[in-house]
PDB file of C-alpha atoms in Angstrom:
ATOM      1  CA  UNK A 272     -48.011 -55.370  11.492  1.00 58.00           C
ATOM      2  CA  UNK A 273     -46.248 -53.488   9.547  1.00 70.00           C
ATOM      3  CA  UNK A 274     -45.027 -49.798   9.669  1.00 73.00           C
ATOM      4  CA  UNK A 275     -42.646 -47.169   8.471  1.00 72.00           C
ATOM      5  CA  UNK A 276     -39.510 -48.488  10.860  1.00 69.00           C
ATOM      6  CA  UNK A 277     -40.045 -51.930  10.057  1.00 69.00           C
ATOM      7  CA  UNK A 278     -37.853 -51.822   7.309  1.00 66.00           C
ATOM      8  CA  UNK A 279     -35.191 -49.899   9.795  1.00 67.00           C
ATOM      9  CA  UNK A 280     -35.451 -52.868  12.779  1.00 66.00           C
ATOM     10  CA  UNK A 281     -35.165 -55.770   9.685  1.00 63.00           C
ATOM     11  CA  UNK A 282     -31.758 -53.513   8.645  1.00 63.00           C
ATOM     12  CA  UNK A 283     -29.832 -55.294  11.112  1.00 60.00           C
ATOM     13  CA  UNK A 284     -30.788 -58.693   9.595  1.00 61.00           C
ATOM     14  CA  UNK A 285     -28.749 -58.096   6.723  1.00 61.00           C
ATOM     15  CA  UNK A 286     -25.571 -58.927   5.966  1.00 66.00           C
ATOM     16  CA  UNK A 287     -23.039 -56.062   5.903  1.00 70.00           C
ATOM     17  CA  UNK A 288     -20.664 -55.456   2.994  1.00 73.00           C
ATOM     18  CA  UNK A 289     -17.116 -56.567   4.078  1.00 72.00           C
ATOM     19  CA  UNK A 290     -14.610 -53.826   5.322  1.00 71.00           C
ATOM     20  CA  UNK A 291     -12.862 -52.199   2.393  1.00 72.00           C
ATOM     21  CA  UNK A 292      -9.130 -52.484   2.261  1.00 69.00           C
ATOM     22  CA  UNK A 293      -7.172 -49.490   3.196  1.00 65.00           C
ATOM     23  CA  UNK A 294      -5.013 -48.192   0.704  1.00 63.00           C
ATOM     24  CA  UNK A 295      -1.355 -48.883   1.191  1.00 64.00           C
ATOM     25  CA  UNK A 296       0.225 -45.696   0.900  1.00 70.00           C
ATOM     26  CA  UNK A 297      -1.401 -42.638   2.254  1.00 68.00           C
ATOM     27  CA  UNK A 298      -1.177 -39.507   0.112  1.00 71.00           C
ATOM     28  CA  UNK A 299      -0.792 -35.718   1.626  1.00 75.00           C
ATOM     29  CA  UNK A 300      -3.987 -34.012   0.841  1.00 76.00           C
ATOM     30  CA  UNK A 301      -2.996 -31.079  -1.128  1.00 74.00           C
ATOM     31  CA  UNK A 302      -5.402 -27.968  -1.643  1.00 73.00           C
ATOM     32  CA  UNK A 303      -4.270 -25.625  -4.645  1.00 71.00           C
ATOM     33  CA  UNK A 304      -4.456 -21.983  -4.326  1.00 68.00           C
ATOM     34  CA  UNK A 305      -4.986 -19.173  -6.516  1.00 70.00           C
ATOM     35  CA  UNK A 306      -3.169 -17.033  -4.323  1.00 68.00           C
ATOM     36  CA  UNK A 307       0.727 -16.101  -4.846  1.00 70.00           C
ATOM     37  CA  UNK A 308       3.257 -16.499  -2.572  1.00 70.00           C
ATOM     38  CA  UNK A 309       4.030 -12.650  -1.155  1.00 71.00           C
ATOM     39  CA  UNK A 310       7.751 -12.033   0.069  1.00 74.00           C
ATOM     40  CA  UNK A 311       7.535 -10.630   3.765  1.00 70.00           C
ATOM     41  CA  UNK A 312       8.025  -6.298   2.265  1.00 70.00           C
ATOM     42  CA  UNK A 313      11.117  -5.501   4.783  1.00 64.00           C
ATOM     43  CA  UNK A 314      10.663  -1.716   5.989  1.00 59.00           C
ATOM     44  CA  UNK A 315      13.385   0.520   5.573  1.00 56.00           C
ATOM     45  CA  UNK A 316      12.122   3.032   8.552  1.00 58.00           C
ATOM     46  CA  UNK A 317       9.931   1.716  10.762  1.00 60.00           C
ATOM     47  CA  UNK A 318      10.232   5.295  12.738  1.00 62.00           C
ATOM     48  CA  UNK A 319       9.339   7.271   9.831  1.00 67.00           C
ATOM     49  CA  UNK A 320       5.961   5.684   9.929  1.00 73.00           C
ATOM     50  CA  UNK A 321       5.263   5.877  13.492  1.00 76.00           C
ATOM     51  CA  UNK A 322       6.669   9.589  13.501  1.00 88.00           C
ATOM     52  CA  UNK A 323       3.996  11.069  10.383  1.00 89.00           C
ATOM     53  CA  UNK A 324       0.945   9.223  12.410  1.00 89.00           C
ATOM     54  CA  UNK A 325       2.450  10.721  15.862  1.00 91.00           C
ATOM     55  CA  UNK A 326       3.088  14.365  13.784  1.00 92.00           C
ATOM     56  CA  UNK A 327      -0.646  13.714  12.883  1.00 93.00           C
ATOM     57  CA  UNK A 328      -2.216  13.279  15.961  1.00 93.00           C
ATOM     58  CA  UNK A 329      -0.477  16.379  17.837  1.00 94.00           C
ATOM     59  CA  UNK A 330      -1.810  18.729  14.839  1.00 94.00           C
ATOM     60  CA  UNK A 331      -5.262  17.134  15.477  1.00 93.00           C
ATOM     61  CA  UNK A 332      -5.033  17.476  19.029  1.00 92.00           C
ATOM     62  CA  UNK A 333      -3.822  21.173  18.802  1.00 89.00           C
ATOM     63  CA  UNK A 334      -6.170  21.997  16.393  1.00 88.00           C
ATOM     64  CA  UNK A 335      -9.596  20.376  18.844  1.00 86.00           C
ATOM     65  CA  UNK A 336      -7.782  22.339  21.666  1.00 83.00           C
ATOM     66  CA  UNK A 337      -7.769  26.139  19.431  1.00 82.00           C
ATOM     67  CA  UNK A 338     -11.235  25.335  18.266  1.00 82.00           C
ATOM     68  CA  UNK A 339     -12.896  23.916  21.306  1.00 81.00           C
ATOM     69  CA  UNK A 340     -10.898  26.820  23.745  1.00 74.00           C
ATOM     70  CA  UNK A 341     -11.638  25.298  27.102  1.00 69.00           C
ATOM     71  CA  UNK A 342     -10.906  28.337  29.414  1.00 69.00           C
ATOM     72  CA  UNK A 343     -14.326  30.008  28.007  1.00 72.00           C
ATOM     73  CA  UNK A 344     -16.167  26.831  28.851  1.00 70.00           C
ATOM     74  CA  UNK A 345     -14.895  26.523  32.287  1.00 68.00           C
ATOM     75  CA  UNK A 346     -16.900  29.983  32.731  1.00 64.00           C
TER      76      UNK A 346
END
């Protein structure tokens, strides 16, 4: 009887193909990119940065506190 895994079970029957030989010296596998390389930028003032976004957030904050005037909502 014959069926649609008979040809799967008779697999094993068959010879299998001898073991191919490993090649002798093994390469790196290299990957190109289309990226460049990008120097590290070194920052002259790290402070100067932090001090504008800190200068920022105190105007902000001020400004919320003038327009929001919490002593007439805690009436």
């Amino acid at each position: 009887m014959t069926s649609r895994f008979s040809t799967l079970q008779n697999r094993d029957l068959r010879p299998q193909r001898p073991a191919e030989a490993a090649p002798v010296a093994h390469h790196a596998v290299v990957i190109p990119t289309t990226r460049k390389p990008v120097a590290p930028k070194a920052e002259a003032a790290p402070g100067k940065n932090t001090n504008k976004v800190l200068d920022a957030r105190v105007r902000i904050h001020r400004m919320l506190l003038e327009e929001i005037n919490l002593v007439a909502l805690e009436r």
